[in-house]
Structures are given as C-alpha cells and as structure tokens.
Amino acid sequence: MADKPLVTSARERERDGWDNPERGTVSWYTLVSGDITPTSALSCGIAEFEPRKGILKPHRHDPAELYHILEGQGILTLEGQERTVTAGDTVFIPGNAEHGIRNEGDAVLRLFYVFPQDRFSDVVYRFPDAG
C-alpha cells in the first residue's frame, strides 16, 4: 500500500486496551498504523487512563517513543525516576528505556503517543513481571 495523505480521528477507530496485572489498565485508539491506514514510517494513537485506576506498568520496547500529554496529569516513571506530567508536557523515551505511567488523579489522563514504526503491532512490549 502506497503512502497517502490522511486525516483521522479516535471517533473512527476501535478502542483497544489491556486490563491485567502484568501490563496494567489502559485503553487506546490506534490512529495511524500501516495495517489500518495507507501510511508508513510512523504509528501513533491516543491512550486513556481512568482516574485513580489507569496504569501502564513499567516496560521496554526497541523503538523510541514520544508522549504528549493532552489532558489530566500522571506519574511518569522513566528509568526508575518518577516525575509528574501534566497537559502540555512532551516526553521523549529512548529505545529500550524502561518506562511506565499511572493516573493517581481524579480526571482522565489522555496522551498522544508516537513510534517510528510502520505498524503499532510491530512494537513488542517487554514487561519484567510478565514471565
């Protein structure tokens, strides 16, 4: 499939996610990914974390990643260091850096994420407690 210009929205995409002790409780909408859009080189989406419940457990993956916080606030763990992130913050996560994020607040935490991968499904998440 050749690359084509694209305008898309979470309203057009299916919600996916995890709710398990090893990975966490998070949902997301994949917006751009070569398996669902006529695109390559990047994949991205919007992740949502419920108030006081949402968490993406610390993990690693080969590609770098970018987070841009859209709404709410969360506690980001990056290579063992914790930091509060709020709407408007952007985080660069180097490839293979251990990272995670959790929502301890009273509002939904929403973030936009980007990978330099053709397909989101090609990103292999490695969780230390997942066996």
Tab-separated table of C-alpha atoms in Angstrom:
chain	number	residue	atom	x	y	z
A	1	MET	CA	0.000	0.000	0.000
A	2	ALA	CA	1.478	3.354	-1.013
A	3	ASP	CA	1.569	6.228	1.473
A	4	LYS	CA	-1.321	8.652	1.115
A	5	PRO	CA	-2.298	11.816	2.977
A	6	LEU	CA	-4.616	11.069	5.866
A	7	VAL	CA	-6.908	12.843	8.305
A	8	THR	CA	-8.245	10.605	11.052
A	9	SER	CA	-9.830	10.697	14.500
A	10	ALA	CA	-10.304	8.448	17.518
A	11	ARG	CA	-14.023	8.543	16.649
A	12	GLU	CA	-13.163	6.475	13.549
A	13	ARG	CA	-11.115	3.858	15.394
A	14	GLU	CA	-11.849	0.914	17.656
A	15	ARG	CA	-10.863	1.104	21.303
A	16	ASP	CA	-8.269	-1.461	22.317
A	17	GLY	CA	-6.511	-1.975	25.609
A	18	TRP	CA	-5.247	-4.060	28.478
A	19	ASP	CA	-6.694	-4.794	31.891
A	20	ASN	CA	-4.390	-7.278	33.571
A	21	PRO	CA	-1.916	-7.335	36.453
A	22	GLU	CA	1.228	-7.722	34.301
A	23	ARG	CA	0.586	-4.904	31.808
A	24	GLY	CA	-1.832	-2.577	33.551
A	25	THR	CA	-5.193	-0.970	32.899
A	26	VAL	CA	-5.140	1.288	29.846
A	27	SER	CA	-7.152	1.752	26.668
A	28	TRP	CA	-6.084	3.290	23.370
A	29	TYR	CA	-7.109	4.203	19.865
A	30	THR	CA	-4.559	3.490	17.146
A	31	LEU	CA	-4.816	6.428	14.742
A	32	VAL	CA	-2.036	5.749	12.234
A	33	SER	CA	-0.557	2.307	11.562
A	34	GLY	CA	0.357	0.694	8.248
A	35	ASP	CA	-2.008	-2.230	8.860
A	36	ILE	CA	-5.071	0.068	9.104
A	37	THR	CA	-4.033	3.237	7.246
A	38	PRO	CA	-2.163	3.919	3.967
A	39	THR	CA	0.944	5.056	5.859
A	40	SER	CA	4.476	4.018	6.759
A	41	ALA	CA	7.402	5.167	8.920
A	42	LEU	CA	5.241	6.229	11.917
A	43	SER	CA	2.470	4.833	14.058
A	44	CYS	CA	0.557	6.792	16.674
A	45	GLY	CA	-2.547	6.898	18.782
A	46	ILE	CA	-4.254	8.192	21.903
A	47	ALA	CA	-4.066	6.349	25.230
A	48	GLU	CA	-6.546	6.896	28.062
A	49	PHE	CA	-6.092	6.146	31.756
A	50	GLU	CA	-9.088	6.121	34.097
A	51	PRO	CA	-8.950	8.259	37.241
A	52	ARG	CA	-7.153	6.574	40.160
A	53	LYS	CA	-7.072	3.265	38.243
A	54	GLY	CA	-5.285	3.651	34.927
A	55	ILE	CA	-1.722	2.408	34.703
A	56	LEU	CA	0.736	1.227	32.090
A	57	LYS	CA	3.244	-0.852	34.051
A	58	PRO	CA	6.976	-0.280	33.525
A	59	HIS	CA	8.130	-1.908	30.303
A	60	ARG	CA	10.605	-1.634	27.443
A	61	HIS	CA	10.454	-1.814	23.650
A	62	ASP	CA	13.073	-1.391	20.932
A	63	PRO	CA	11.779	1.759	19.229
A	64	ALA	CA	11.893	5.196	20.807
A	65	GLU	CA	8.538	6.697	21.757
A	66	LEU	CA	7.079	10.144	22.234
A	67	TYR	CA	4.269	11.048	24.663
A	68	HIS	CA	2.381	14.329	24.537
A	69	ILE	CA	0.001	14.789	27.470
A	70	LEU	CA	-3.371	16.026	26.183
A	71	GLU	CA	-5.471	16.054	29.379
A	72	GLY	CA	-5.051	15.376	33.059
A	73	GLN	CA	-1.879	14.509	34.882
A	74	GLY	CA	0.046	11.373	35.660
A	75	ILE	CA	3.113	9.971	37.334
A	76	LEU	CA	5.690	9.023	34.709
A	77	THR	CA	8.409	6.530	35.614
A	78	LEU	CA	11.406	6.750	33.277
A	79	GLU	CA	14.487	4.642	34.034
A	80	GLY	CA	13.493	4.419	37.700
A	81	GLN	CA	12.864	8.154	38.179
A	82	GLU	CA	9.326	9.419	38.865
A	83	ARG	CA	8.003	12.742	37.658
A	84	THR	CA	4.573	14.331	37.448
A	85	VAL	CA	3.488	15.136	33.886
A	86	THR	CA	0.544	17.373	33.027
A	87	ALA	CA	-1.345	18.592	29.966
A	88	GLY	CA	1.062	20.230	27.527
A	89	ASP	CA	4.119	18.180	28.553
A	90	THR	CA	6.020	16.162	25.941
A	91	VAL	CA	8.214	13.198	26.859
A	92	PHE	CA	10.895	11.570	24.675
A	93	ILE	CA	11.536	7.948	25.638
A	94	PRO	CA	14.711	6.456	24.122
A	95	GLY	CA	14.567	2.956	22.666
A	96	ASN	CA	14.777	0.239	25.348
A	97	ALA	CA	14.392	2.746	28.212
A	98	GLU	CA	12.182	1.339	30.957
A	99	HIS	CA	9.082	3.494	31.389
A	100	GLY	CA	5.504	3.471	32.622
A	101	ILE	CA	2.787	5.897	33.614
A	102	ARG	CA	-0.096	5.914	36.067
A	103	ASN	CA	-3.063	8.126	36.845
A	104	GLU	CA	-3.445	8.952	40.540
A	105	GLY	CA	-5.702	11.945	39.858
A	106	ASP	CA	-9.451	12.496	39.751
A	107	ALA	CA	-9.663	13.160	35.987
A	108	VAL	CA	-8.934	11.065	32.903
A	109	LEU	CA	-5.316	11.136	31.725
A	110	ARG	CA	-5.085	11.234	27.926
A	111	LEU	CA	-1.866	11.187	25.951
A	112	PHE	CA	-0.844	11.088	22.322
A	113	TYR	CA	1.918	8.573	21.558
A	114	VAL	CA	4.155	8.151	18.511
A	115	PHE	CA	6.530	5.374	17.405
A	116	PRO	CA	8.943	5.416	14.438
A	117	GLN	CA	7.404	2.119	13.253
A	118	ASP	CA	5.260	1.370	10.217
A	119	ARG	CA	2.791	-0.567	12.355
A	120	PHE	CA	1.856	-0.320	16.012
A	121	SER	CA	1.534	-4.111	16.038
A	122	ASP	CA	5.307	-4.333	15.341
A	123	VAL	CA	6.117	-2.735	18.712
A	124	VAL	CA	6.945	-5.565	21.125
A	125	TYR	CA	6.299	-4.590	24.748
A	126	ARG	CA	8.516	-6.330	27.292
A	127	PHE	CA	7.240	-6.307	30.885
A	128	PRO	CA	9.642	-7.546	33.576
A	129	ASP	CA	6.888	-9.258	35.598
A	130	ALA	CA	5.189	-10.957	32.633
A	131	GLY	CA	7.373	-14.054	32.807
